[in-house]
Amino acid sequence: MKPIPCVLTIAGSDSGAGAGIQADARAIGALGGYACTAITAVTAQNSRGVRAWRPVTPDLIAAQIEAVLADFPIGAVKTGLLPGATAVRAVAKSLARKPKIPLVVDPVIGSTSGTRFLPDSGLKALREELLPRATILTPNWPEAELLSGMSIRSLPDAETVARVLAMEFGCAVLLKGGHAPGGECHDCLVLTTGRVRWLMSPRLATRHTHGTGCVLSAAIAAGLARGLKLEPAVVAAHAFLQQSLRAGQSLPWRGRGPAFAQVWS
Ligand code: PXL
């Protein structure tokens, strides 16, 4: 029997289970993996927004990561919400002992409903300490603009910024186009070889898009943990997210529900 692919997700808890650790664990489980978790923050939220949140202390975040890495055969790590510069540094330090494990960084800065999780000092720490260690960085347009200091107004701009970020940090970049206007979403994948691949999908008529970035980055990590190379892992994760968004379309939540990576009857 093949060993189960183990993924460590380092992310925030979402009490409504749409994004964060809960979305990651659901996606990793649906893809046949085992999700270990290091919780970086606790949010009190539902489908309508974040009511309150608190960071977990950096030493407790590090202790969770180190406990997991000391025991489980982790095949890939992903990071989501990191609640500040000290937390970013603690994560980078804890991962430094396992430099070969692929790392997917979803640079979560805030919630769509308007709560800012990572201040500017944390962005600086992310750029300096974590992104140089990343295998792939998965920003959306606003996050890529903040990370690059460049503005994105068109698909050619998106490709330029993705290339700039890939060069700067020496990692692959998947620049997600879900925030752009238009009936299709265009995600731009730049590999460290300089190869560019556009992934296209129709824009679905759904407001249930909460946690899409979490599902996508967790699914990439799940693919890497099962031994896929980066490009096939991204392509498979992209397809899985489309399925999840379709499944989430019919959910009854009153606010913004999640991309729902699970089959139910
Ligand atoms: O989708 C970004 C995100 C990540 N993680 C947590 C969140 C959110 C957005 O609300 O709450 C815990």
PDB file of C-alpha atoms and ligand atoms in Angstrom:
ATOM      1  CA  MET A   1       0.000   0.000   0.000  1.00  0.00           C
ATOM      2  CA  LYS A   2       1.250   3.496  -0.846  1.00  0.00           C
ATOM      3  CA  PRO A   3       1.891   5.775   2.154  1.00  0.00           C
ATOM      4  CA  ILE A   4      -0.734   8.500   2.577  1.00  0.00           C
ATOM      5  CA  PRO A   5       0.505  11.916   1.367  1.00  0.00           C
ATOM      6  CA  CYS A   6       0.891  14.193   4.408  1.00  0.00           C
ATOM      7  CA  VAL A   7       0.566  17.965   4.118  1.00  0.00           C
ATOM      8  CA  LEU A   8       1.206  20.549   6.805  1.00  0.00           C
ATOM      9  CA  THR A   9      -0.993  23.622   6.537  1.00  0.00           C
ATOM     10  CA  ILE A  10       0.070  26.678   8.536  1.00  0.00           C
ATOM     11  CA  ALA A  11      -2.990  28.928   8.502  1.00  0.00           C
ATOM     12  CA  GLY A  12      -5.774  30.593  10.436  1.00  0.00           C
ATOM     13  CA  SER A  13      -8.938  29.002  11.774  1.00  0.00           C
ATOM     14  CA  ASP A  14     -12.254  30.134  10.225  1.00  0.00           C
ATOM     15  CA  SER A  15     -15.171  29.275  12.531  1.00  0.00           C
ATOM     16  CA  GLY A  16     -17.489  29.274   9.492  1.00  0.00           C
ATOM     17  CA  ALA A  17     -15.173  26.720   7.878  1.00  0.00           C
ATOM     18  CA  GLY A  18     -15.188  28.511   4.522  1.00  0.00           C
ATOM     19  CA  ALA A  19     -11.504  29.474   4.390  1.00  0.00           C
ATOM     20  CA  GLY A  20      -8.303  28.868   6.327  1.00  0.00           C
ATOM     21  CA  ILE A  21      -7.373  25.654   8.092  1.00  0.00           C
ATOM     22  CA  GLN A  22     -10.853  24.150   7.696  1.00  0.00           C
ATOM     23  CA  ALA A  23     -10.887  24.715   3.909  1.00  0.00           C
ATOM     24  CA  ASP A  24      -7.341  23.403   3.621  1.00  0.00           C
ATOM     25  CA  ALA A  25      -8.046  20.240   5.615  1.00  0.00           C
ATOM     26  CA  ARG A  26     -11.206  19.594   3.606  1.00  0.00           C
ATOM     27  CA  ALA A  27      -9.376  19.997   0.283  1.00  0.00           C
ATOM     28  CA  ILE A  28      -6.398  17.892   1.342  1.00  0.00           C
ATOM     29  CA  GLY A  29      -8.732  15.163   2.636  1.00  0.00           C
ATOM     30  CA  ALA A  30     -10.836  15.222  -0.540  1.00  0.00           C
ATOM     31  CA  LEU A  31      -7.631  14.728  -2.539  1.00  0.00           C
ATOM     32  CA  GLY A  32      -6.664  11.673  -0.529  1.00  0.00           C
ATOM     33  CA  GLY A  33      -4.140  13.308   1.782  1.00  0.00           C
ATOM     34  CA  TYR A  34      -3.684  13.675   5.539  1.00  0.00           C
ATOM     35  CA  ALA A  35      -3.694  17.263   6.785  1.00  0.00           C
ATOM     36  CA  CYS A  36      -1.554  18.238   9.765  1.00  0.00           C
ATOM     37  CA  THR A  37      -2.204  21.764  10.973  1.00  0.00           C
ATOM     38  CA  ALA A  38      -0.442  24.650  12.672  1.00  0.00           C
ATOM     39  CA  ILE A  39      -3.023  27.271  13.603  1.00  0.00           C
ATOM     40  CA  THR A  40      -1.727  30.828  13.311  1.00  0.00           C
ATOM     41  CA  ALA A  41      -4.809  32.801  14.331  1.00  0.00           C
ATOM     42  CA  VAL A  42      -8.368  32.247  15.430  1.00  0.00           C
ATOM     43  CA  THR A  43     -11.103  34.122  13.599  1.00  0.00           C
ATOM     44  CA  ALA A  44     -14.728  34.403  14.681  1.00  0.00           C
ATOM     45  CA  GLN A  45     -16.544  34.588  11.358  1.00  0.00           C
ATOM     46  CA  ASN A  46     -19.447  33.304   9.365  1.00  0.00           C
ATOM     47  CA  SER A  47     -20.428  33.605   5.723  1.00  0.00           C
ATOM     48  CA  ARG A  48     -21.044  37.341   6.212  1.00  0.00           C
ATOM     49  CA  GLY A  49     -17.660  38.387   7.507  1.00  0.00           C
ATOM     50  CA  VAL A  50     -15.069  38.411  10.292  1.00  0.00           C
ATOM     51  CA  ARG A  51     -16.440  39.532  13.691  1.00  0.00           C
ATOM     52  CA  ALA A  52     -13.268  39.189  15.741  1.00  0.00           C
ATOM     53  CA  TRP A  53      -9.861  37.605  15.472  1.00  0.00           C
ATOM     54  CA  ARG A  54      -6.701  37.066  17.505  1.00  0.00           C
ATOM     55  CA  PRO A  55      -3.241  35.886  16.513  1.00  0.00           C
ATOM     56  CA  VAL A  56      -1.670  32.795  18.064  1.00  0.00           C
ATOM     57  CA  THR A  57       1.709  33.631  19.639  1.00  0.00           C
ATOM     58  CA  PRO A  58       4.727  33.019  17.367  1.00  0.00           C
ATOM     59  CA  ASP A  59       6.264  30.519  19.823  1.00  0.00           C
ATOM     60  CA  LEU A  60       3.069  28.454  19.852  1.00  0.00           C
ATOM     61  CA  ILE A  61       2.925  28.553  16.033  1.00  0.00           C
ATOM     62  CA  ALA A  62       6.551  27.349  15.918  1.00  0.00           C
ATOM     63  CA  ALA A  63       5.858  24.619  18.488  1.00  0.00           C
ATOM     64  CA  GLN A  64       3.006  23.239  16.361  1.00  0.00           C
ATOM     65  CA  ILE A  65       5.177  23.179  13.220  1.00  0.00           C
ATOM     66  CA  GLU A  66       8.085  21.563  15.019  1.00  0.00           C
ATOM     67  CA  ALA A  67       5.886  18.914  16.668  1.00  0.00           C
ATOM     68  CA  VAL A  68       4.458  17.939  13.276  1.00  0.00           C
ATOM     69  CA  LEU A  69       7.790  17.956  11.422  1.00  0.00           C
ATOM     70  CA  ALA A  70       9.406  15.836  14.146  1.00  0.00           C
ATOM     71  CA  ASP A  71       6.936  13.023  13.580  1.00  0.00           C
ATOM     72  CA  PHE A  72       4.965  12.977  10.309  1.00  0.00           C
ATOM     73  CA  PRO A  73       6.439  12.337   6.835  1.00  0.00           C
ATOM     74  CA  ILE A  74       5.348  15.747   5.547  1.00  0.00           C
ATOM     75  CA  GLY A  75       5.508  15.843   1.748  1.00  0.00           C
ATOM     76  CA  ALA A  76       4.566  19.505   1.327  1.00  0.00           C
ATOM     77  CA  VAL A  77       3.807  22.572   3.434  1.00  0.00           C
ATOM     78  CA  LYS A  78       1.461  25.454   2.704  1.00  0.00           C
ATOM     79  CA  THR A  79       1.125  28.759   4.484  1.00  0.00           C
ATOM     80  CA  GLY A  80      -1.979  30.925   4.539  1.00  0.00           C
ATOM     81  CA  LEU A  81      -2.858  33.597   7.097  1.00  0.00           C
ATOM     82  CA  LEU A  82       0.257  34.668   9.006  1.00  0.00           C
ATOM     83  CA  PRO A  83      -0.673  37.287  11.589  1.00  0.00           C
ATOM     84  CA  GLY A  84       2.442  39.517  11.659  1.00  0.00           C
ATOM     85  CA  ALA A  85       6.173  39.904  11.090  1.00  0.00           C
ATOM     86  CA  THR A  86       7.204  37.894  14.166  1.00  0.00           C
ATOM     87  CA  ALA A  87       4.913  35.044  13.157  1.00  0.00           C
ATOM     88  CA  VAL A  88       6.384  35.061   9.623  1.00  0.00           C
ATOM     89  CA  ARG A  89       9.891  34.884  11.052  1.00  0.00           C
ATOM     90  CA  ALA A  90       8.949  32.072  13.451  1.00  0.00           C
ATOM     91  CA  VAL A  91       7.484  30.057  10.561  1.00  0.00           C
ATOM     92  CA  ALA A  92      10.562  30.639   8.377  1.00  0.00           C
ATOM     93  CA  LYS A  93      12.845  29.570  11.215  1.00  0.00           C
ATOM     94  CA  SER A  94      10.850  26.420  11.983  1.00  0.00           C
ATOM     95  CA  LEU A  95      10.839  25.403   8.307  1.00  0.00           C
ATOM     96  CA  ALA A  96      14.552  26.128   7.835  1.00  0.00           C
ATOM     97  CA  ARG A  97      15.433  22.732   9.303  1.00  0.00           C
ATOM     98  CA  LYS A  98      13.601  20.965   6.459  1.00  0.00           C
ATOM     99  CA  PRO A  99      14.731  22.888   3.372  1.00  0.00           C
ATOM    100  CA  LYS A 100      13.778  20.117   0.933  1.00  0.00           C
ATOM    101  CA  ILE A 101      10.059  20.041   1.692  1.00  0.00           C
ATOM    102  CA  PRO A 102       8.167  21.942  -1.043  1.00  0.00           C
ATOM    103  CA  LEU A 103       6.514  25.109   0.276  1.00  0.00           C
ATOM    104  CA  VAL A 104       3.405  26.741  -1.171  1.00  0.00           C
ATOM    105  CA  VAL A 105       2.956  30.320   0.063  1.00  0.00           C
ATOM    106  CA  ASP A 106      -0.513  31.842  -0.273  1.00  0.00           C
ATOM    107  CA  PRO A 107       0.231  35.446   0.732  1.00  0.00           C
ATOM    108  CA  VAL A 108      -2.985  36.152   2.640  1.00  0.00           C
ATOM    109  CA  ILE A 109      -3.097  39.830   3.530  1.00  0.00           C
ATOM    110  CA  GLY A 110      -6.731  40.326   4.439  1.00  0.00           C
ATOM    111  CA  SER A 111     -10.235  38.967   4.054  1.00  0.00           C
ATOM    112  CA  THR A 112     -12.479  39.964   1.154  1.00  0.00           C
ATOM    113  CA  SER A 113     -14.853  41.328   3.806  1.00  0.00           C
ATOM    114  CA  GLY A 114     -12.188  43.901   4.759  1.00  0.00           C
ATOM    115  CA  THR A 115     -10.224  42.618   7.770  1.00  0.00           C
ATOM    116  CA  ARG A 116      -6.469  43.178   7.405  1.00  0.00           C
ATOM    117  CA  PHE A 117      -4.478  40.261   8.862  1.00  0.00           C
ATOM    118  CA  LEU A 118      -0.894  41.014   7.766  1.00  0.00           C
ATOM    119  CA  PRO A 119       0.398  44.560   8.343  1.00  0.00           C
ATOM    120  CA  ASP A 120       3.103  46.178   6.167  1.00  0.00           C
ATOM    121  CA  SER A 121       5.851  45.018   8.551  1.00  0.00           C
ATOM    122  CA  GLY A 122       4.600  41.445   8.031  1.00  0.00           C
ATOM    123  CA  LEU A 123       4.683  41.873   4.251  1.00  0.00           C
ATOM    124  CA  LYS A 124       8.303  42.958   4.536  1.00  0.00           C
ATOM    125  CA  ALA A 125       9.123  39.880   6.642  1.00  0.00           C
ATOM    126  CA  LEU A 126       7.293  37.674   4.133  1.00  0.00           C
ATOM    127  CA  ARG A 127       9.376  39.091   1.285  1.00  0.00           C
ATOM    128  CA  GLU A 128      12.640  38.816   3.184  1.00  0.00           C
ATOM    129  CA  GLU A 129      12.285  35.570   5.119  1.00  0.00           C
ATOM    130  CA  LEU A 130       9.662  33.277   3.638  1.00  0.00           C
ATOM    131  CA  LEU A 131       9.370  33.945  -0.107  1.00  0.00           C
ATOM    132  CA  PRO A 132      13.032  33.127  -0.822  1.00  0.00           C
ATOM    133  CA  ARG A 133      12.269  29.653   0.652  1.00  0.00           C
ATOM    134  CA  ALA A 134       9.036  29.166  -1.342  1.00  0.00           C
ATOM    135  CA  THR A 135       8.528  26.647  -4.143  1.00  0.00           C
ATOM    136  CA  ILE A 136       5.499  28.558  -5.403  1.00  0.00           C
ATOM    137  CA  LEU A 137       3.785  31.812  -4.453  1.00  0.00           C
ATOM    138  CA  THR A 138       0.049  32.142  -5.213  1.00  0.00           C
ATOM    139  CA  PRO A 139      -1.033  35.814  -5.013  1.00  0.00           C
ATOM    140  CA  ASN A 140      -4.227  37.299  -6.401  1.00  0.00           C
ATOM    141  CA  TRP A 141      -4.018  40.624  -8.268  1.00  0.00           C
ATOM    142  CA  PRO A 142      -4.208  42.923  -5.189  1.00  0.00           C
ATOM    143  CA  GLU A 143      -1.654  40.808  -3.291  1.00  0.00           C
ATOM    144  CA  ALA A 144       0.712  40.753  -6.281  1.00  0.00           C
ATOM    145  CA  GLU A 145       0.427  44.538  -6.562  1.00  0.00           C
ATOM    146  CA  LEU A 146       1.373  44.951  -2.897  1.00  0.00           C
ATOM    147  CA  LEU A 147       4.254  42.467  -3.149  1.00  0.00           C
ATOM    148  CA  SER A 148       5.680  43.949  -6.345  1.00  0.00           C
ATOM    149  CA  GLY A 149       4.809  47.628  -5.910  1.00  0.00           C
ATOM    150  CA  MET A 150       3.534  47.511  -9.511  1.00  0.00           C
ATOM    151  CA  SER A 151      -0.021  47.997 -10.702  1.00  0.00           C
ATOM    152  CA  ILE A 152      -1.908  45.421 -12.752  1.00  0.00           C
ATOM    153  CA  ARG A 153      -4.498  46.668 -15.245  1.00  0.00           C
ATOM    154  CA  SER A 154      -4.362  44.004 -17.932  1.00  0.00           C
ATOM    155  CA  LEU A 155      -3.340  40.402 -18.574  1.00  0.00           C
ATOM    156  CA  PRO A 156       0.038  41.473 -20.058  1.00  0.00           C
ATOM    157  CA  ASP A 157       0.634  43.477 -16.835  1.00  0.00           C
ATOM    158  CA  ALA A 158      -0.211  40.343 -14.836  1.00  0.00           C
ATOM    159  CA  GLU A 159       2.369  38.314 -16.753  1.00  0.00           C
ATOM    160  CA  THR A 160       5.013  41.008 -16.237  1.00  0.00           C
ATOM    161  CA  VAL A 161       4.358  41.143 -12.498  1.00  0.00           C
ATOM    162  CA  ALA A 162       4.343  37.334 -12.189  1.00  0.00           C
ATOM    163  CA  ARG A 163       7.720  37.237 -13.959  1.00  0.00           C
ATOM    164  CA  VAL A 164       9.119  39.989 -11.741  1.00  0.00           C
ATOM    165  CA  LEU A 165       8.033  38.191  -8.559  1.00  0.00           C
ATOM    166  CA  ALA A 166       9.392  34.848  -9.837  1.00  0.00           C
ATOM    167  CA  MET A 167      12.767  36.450 -10.585  1.00  0.00           C
ATOM    168  CA  GLU A 168      12.890  38.345  -7.306  1.00  0.00           C
ATOM    169  CA  PHE A 169      12.159  35.366  -5.080  1.00  0.00           C
ATOM    170  CA  GLY A 170      13.526  32.532  -7.229  1.00  0.00           C
ATOM    171  CA  CYS A 171      10.252  30.618  -7.022  1.00  0.00           C
ATOM    172  CA  ALA A 172       7.359  29.775  -9.305  1.00  0.00           C
ATOM    173  CA  VAL A 173       4.405  32.173  -9.238  1.00  0.00           C
ATOM    174  CA  LEU A 174       0.743  31.460  -9.875  1.00  0.00           C
ATOM    175  CA  LEU A 175      -0.864  34.877 -10.276  1.00  0.00           C
ATOM    176  CA  LYS A 176      -4.610  34.278  -9.908  1.00  0.00           C
ATOM    177  CA  GLY A 177      -6.937  36.314 -12.105  1.00  0.00           C
ATOM    178  CA  GLY A 178     -10.201  35.907 -10.210  1.00  0.00           C
ATOM    179  CA  HIS A 179     -10.257  39.600  -9.204  1.00  0.00           C
ATOM    180  CA  ALA A 180      -9.950  40.806 -12.799  1.00  0.00           C
ATOM    181  CA  PRO A 181     -13.006  41.844 -14.817  1.00  0.00           C
ATOM    182  CA  GLY A 182     -14.364  39.652 -17.609  1.00  0.00           C
ATOM    183  CA  GLY A 183     -16.248  36.462 -18.213  1.00  0.00           C
ATOM    184  CA  GLU A 184     -13.167  34.287 -17.993  1.00  0.00           C
ATOM    185  CA  CYS A 185     -10.543  33.943 -15.271  1.00  0.00           C
ATOM    186  CA  HIS A 186      -6.946  33.862 -16.433  1.00  0.00           C
ATOM    187  CA  ASP A 187      -4.348  32.563 -13.977  1.00  0.00           C
ATOM    188  CA  CYS A 188      -0.724  33.072 -15.005  1.00  0.00           C
ATOM    189  CA  LEU A 189       1.796  30.411 -13.986  1.00  0.00           C
ATOM    190  CA  VAL A 190       5.467  31.363 -14.290  1.00  0.00           C
ATOM    191  CA  LEU A 191       7.947  28.575 -13.574  1.00  0.00           C
ATOM    192  CA  THR A 192      11.526  29.111 -12.423  1.00  0.00           C
ATOM    193  CA  THR A 193      12.663  28.135 -15.921  1.00  0.00           C
ATOM    194  CA  GLY A 194      10.873  31.260 -17.171  1.00  0.00           C
ATOM    195  CA  ARG A 195       8.197  29.161 -18.866  1.00  0.00           C
ATOM    196  CA  VAL A 196       4.742  30.791 -18.771  1.00  0.00           C
ATOM    197  CA  ARG A 197       1.454  28.908 -18.863  1.00  0.00           C
ATOM    198  CA  TRP A 198      -1.985  30.518 -18.729  1.00  0.00           C
ATOM    199  CA  LEU A 199      -4.781  28.553 -17.050  1.00  0.00           C
ATOM    200  CA  MET A 200      -8.237  29.607 -18.149  1.00  0.00           C
ATOM    201  CA  SER A 201     -11.651  28.957 -16.640  1.00  0.00           C
ATOM    202  CA  PRO A 202     -15.122  30.412 -17.156  1.00  0.00           C
ATOM    203  CA  ARG A 203     -16.230  32.854 -14.445  1.00  0.00           C
ATOM    204  CA  LEU A 204     -18.976  31.034 -12.557  1.00  0.00           C
ATOM    205  CA  ALA A 205     -22.111  32.855 -11.477  1.00  0.00           C
ATOM    206  CA  THR A 206     -21.621  32.345  -7.751  1.00  0.00           C
ATOM    207  CA  ARG A 207     -21.015  34.519  -4.721  1.00  0.00           C
ATOM    208  CA  HIS A 208     -19.705  31.472  -2.845  1.00  0.00           C
ATOM    209  CA  THR A 209     -16.026  32.119  -3.448  1.00  0.00           C
ATOM    210  CA  HIS A 210     -14.837  32.427   0.145  1.00  0.00           C
ATOM    211  CA  GLY A 211     -11.660  30.410   0.668  1.00  0.00           C
ATOM    212  CA  THR A 212     -10.926  29.790  -3.022  1.00  0.00           C
ATOM    213  CA  GLY A 213      -7.278  30.805  -2.557  1.00  0.00           C
ATOM    214  CA  CYS A 214      -7.016  28.447   0.413  1.00  0.00           C
ATOM    215  CA  VAL A 215      -8.457  25.502  -1.522  1.00  0.00           C
ATOM    216  CA  LEU A 216      -6.192  26.154  -4.510  1.00  0.00           C
ATOM    217  CA  SER A 217      -2.953  26.416  -2.517  1.00  0.00           C
ATOM    218  CA  ALA A 218      -3.872  23.429  -0.314  1.00  0.00           C
ATOM    219  CA  ALA A 219      -4.643  21.376  -3.433  1.00  0.00           C
ATOM    220  CA  ILE A 220      -1.274  22.308  -4.972  1.00  0.00           C
ATOM    221  CA  ALA A 221       0.426  21.178  -1.747  1.00  0.00           C
ATOM    222  CA  ALA A 222      -1.588  17.934  -1.773  1.00  0.00           C
ATOM    223  CA  GLY A 223      -0.425  17.253  -5.341  1.00  0.00           C
ATOM    224  CA  LEU A 224       3.203  17.942  -4.458  1.00  0.00           C
ATOM    225  CA  ALA A 225       2.921  15.689  -1.383  1.00  0.00           C
ATOM    226  CA  ARG A 226       1.746  12.824  -3.557  1.00  0.00           C
ATOM    227  CA  GLY A 227       4.782  13.297  -5.770  1.00  0.00           C
ATOM    228  CA  LEU A 228       3.443  15.359  -8.673  1.00  0.00           C
ATOM    229  CA  LYS A 229       5.819  17.836 -10.263  1.00  0.00           C
ATOM    230  CA  LEU A 230       4.905  21.482  -9.833  1.00  0.00           C
ATOM    231  CA  GLU A 231       3.171  22.170 -13.157  1.00  0.00           C
ATOM    232  CA  PRO A 232       0.924  19.060 -13.063  1.00  0.00           C
ATOM    233  CA  ALA A 233       0.178  19.792  -9.389  1.00  0.00           C
ATOM    234  CA  VAL A 234      -0.972  23.315 -10.310  1.00  0.00           C
ATOM    235  CA  VAL A 235      -3.059  22.093 -13.263  1.00  0.00           C
ATOM    236  CA  ALA A 236      -4.746  19.425 -11.101  1.00  0.00           C
ATOM    237  CA  ALA A 237      -5.392  21.936  -8.292  1.00  0.00           C
ATOM    238  CA  HIS A 238      -6.891  24.407 -10.767  1.00  0.00           C
ATOM    239  CA  ALA A 239      -9.296  21.721 -12.036  1.00  0.00           C
ATOM    240  CA  PHE A 240     -10.152  20.706  -8.467  1.00  0.00           C
ATOM    241  CA  LEU A 241     -10.992  24.319  -7.585  1.00  0.00           C
ATOM    242  CA  GLN A 242     -13.390  24.576 -10.562  1.00  0.00           C
ATOM    243  CA  GLN A 243     -15.161  21.442  -9.317  1.00  0.00           C
ATOM    244  CA  SER A 244     -15.294  22.848  -5.779  1.00  0.00           C
ATOM    245  CA  LEU A 245     -16.682  26.188  -6.954  1.00  0.00           C
ATOM    246  CA  ARG A 246     -19.397  24.371  -8.919  1.00  0.00           C
ATOM    247  CA  ALA A 247     -20.233  22.231  -5.890  1.00  0.00           C
ATOM    248  CA  GLY A 248     -20.351  25.348  -3.700  1.00  0.00           C
ATOM    249  CA  GLN A 249     -22.792  27.148  -6.022  1.00  0.00           C
ATOM    250  CA  SER A 250     -25.854  25.466  -4.558  1.00  0.00           C
ATOM    251  CA  LEU A 251     -25.002  25.938  -0.874  1.00  0.00           C
ATOM    252  CA  PRO A 252     -27.708  27.665   1.182  1.00  0.00           C
ATOM    253  CA  TRP A 253     -25.544  30.189   3.107  1.00  0.00           C
ATOM    254  CA  ARG A 254     -26.931  33.700   3.268  1.00  0.00           C
ATOM    255  CA  GLY A 255     -23.592  35.454   2.858  1.00  0.00           C
ATOM    256  CA  ARG A 256     -20.513  34.399   0.910  1.00  0.00           C
ATOM    257  CA  GLY A 257     -20.110  30.659   1.202  1.00  0.00           C
ATOM    258  CA  PRO A 258     -17.073  28.584   0.344  1.00  0.00           C
ATOM    259  CA  ALA A 259     -15.788  26.705  -2.635  1.00  0.00           C
ATOM    260  CA  PHE A 260     -16.819  23.331  -1.281  1.00  0.00           C
ATOM    261  CA  ALA A 261     -14.382  20.522  -1.904  1.00  0.00           C
ATOM    262  CA  GLN A 262     -16.621  17.645  -0.969  1.00  0.00           C
ATOM    263  CA  VAL A 263     -19.367  15.504  -2.395  1.00  0.00           C
ATOM    264  CA  TRP A 264     -22.575  15.227  -0.376  1.00  0.00           C
ATOM    265  CA  SER A 265     -26.006  13.761  -0.942  1.00  0.00           C
TER     266      SER A 265
HETATM  267  O1  PXL B   1      -9.180  33.767   2.189  1.00  0.00           O
HETATM  268  C1  PXL B   1      -8.253  34.360   3.041  1.00  0.00           C
HETATM  269  C2  PXL B   1      -8.401  33.852   4.431  1.00  0.00           C
HETATM  270  C3  PXL B   1      -7.500  32.931   4.903  1.00  0.00           C
HETATM  271  N1  PXL B   1      -7.580  32.415   6.145  1.00  0.00           N
HETATM  272  C4  PXL B   1      -8.538  32.796   6.991  1.00  0.00           C
HETATM  273  C5  PXL B   1      -9.487  33.713   6.590  1.00  0.00           C
HETATM  274  C6  PXL B   1      -9.419  34.270   5.281  1.00  0.00           C
HETATM  275  C7  PXL B   1     -10.424  35.222   4.843  1.00  0.00           C
HETATM  276  O2  PXL B   1     -11.339  35.564   5.534  1.00  0.00           O
HETATM  277  O3  PXL B   1     -10.448  34.063   7.427  1.00  0.00           O
HETATM  278  C8  PXL B   1      -8.597  32.202   8.356  1.00  0.00           C
END
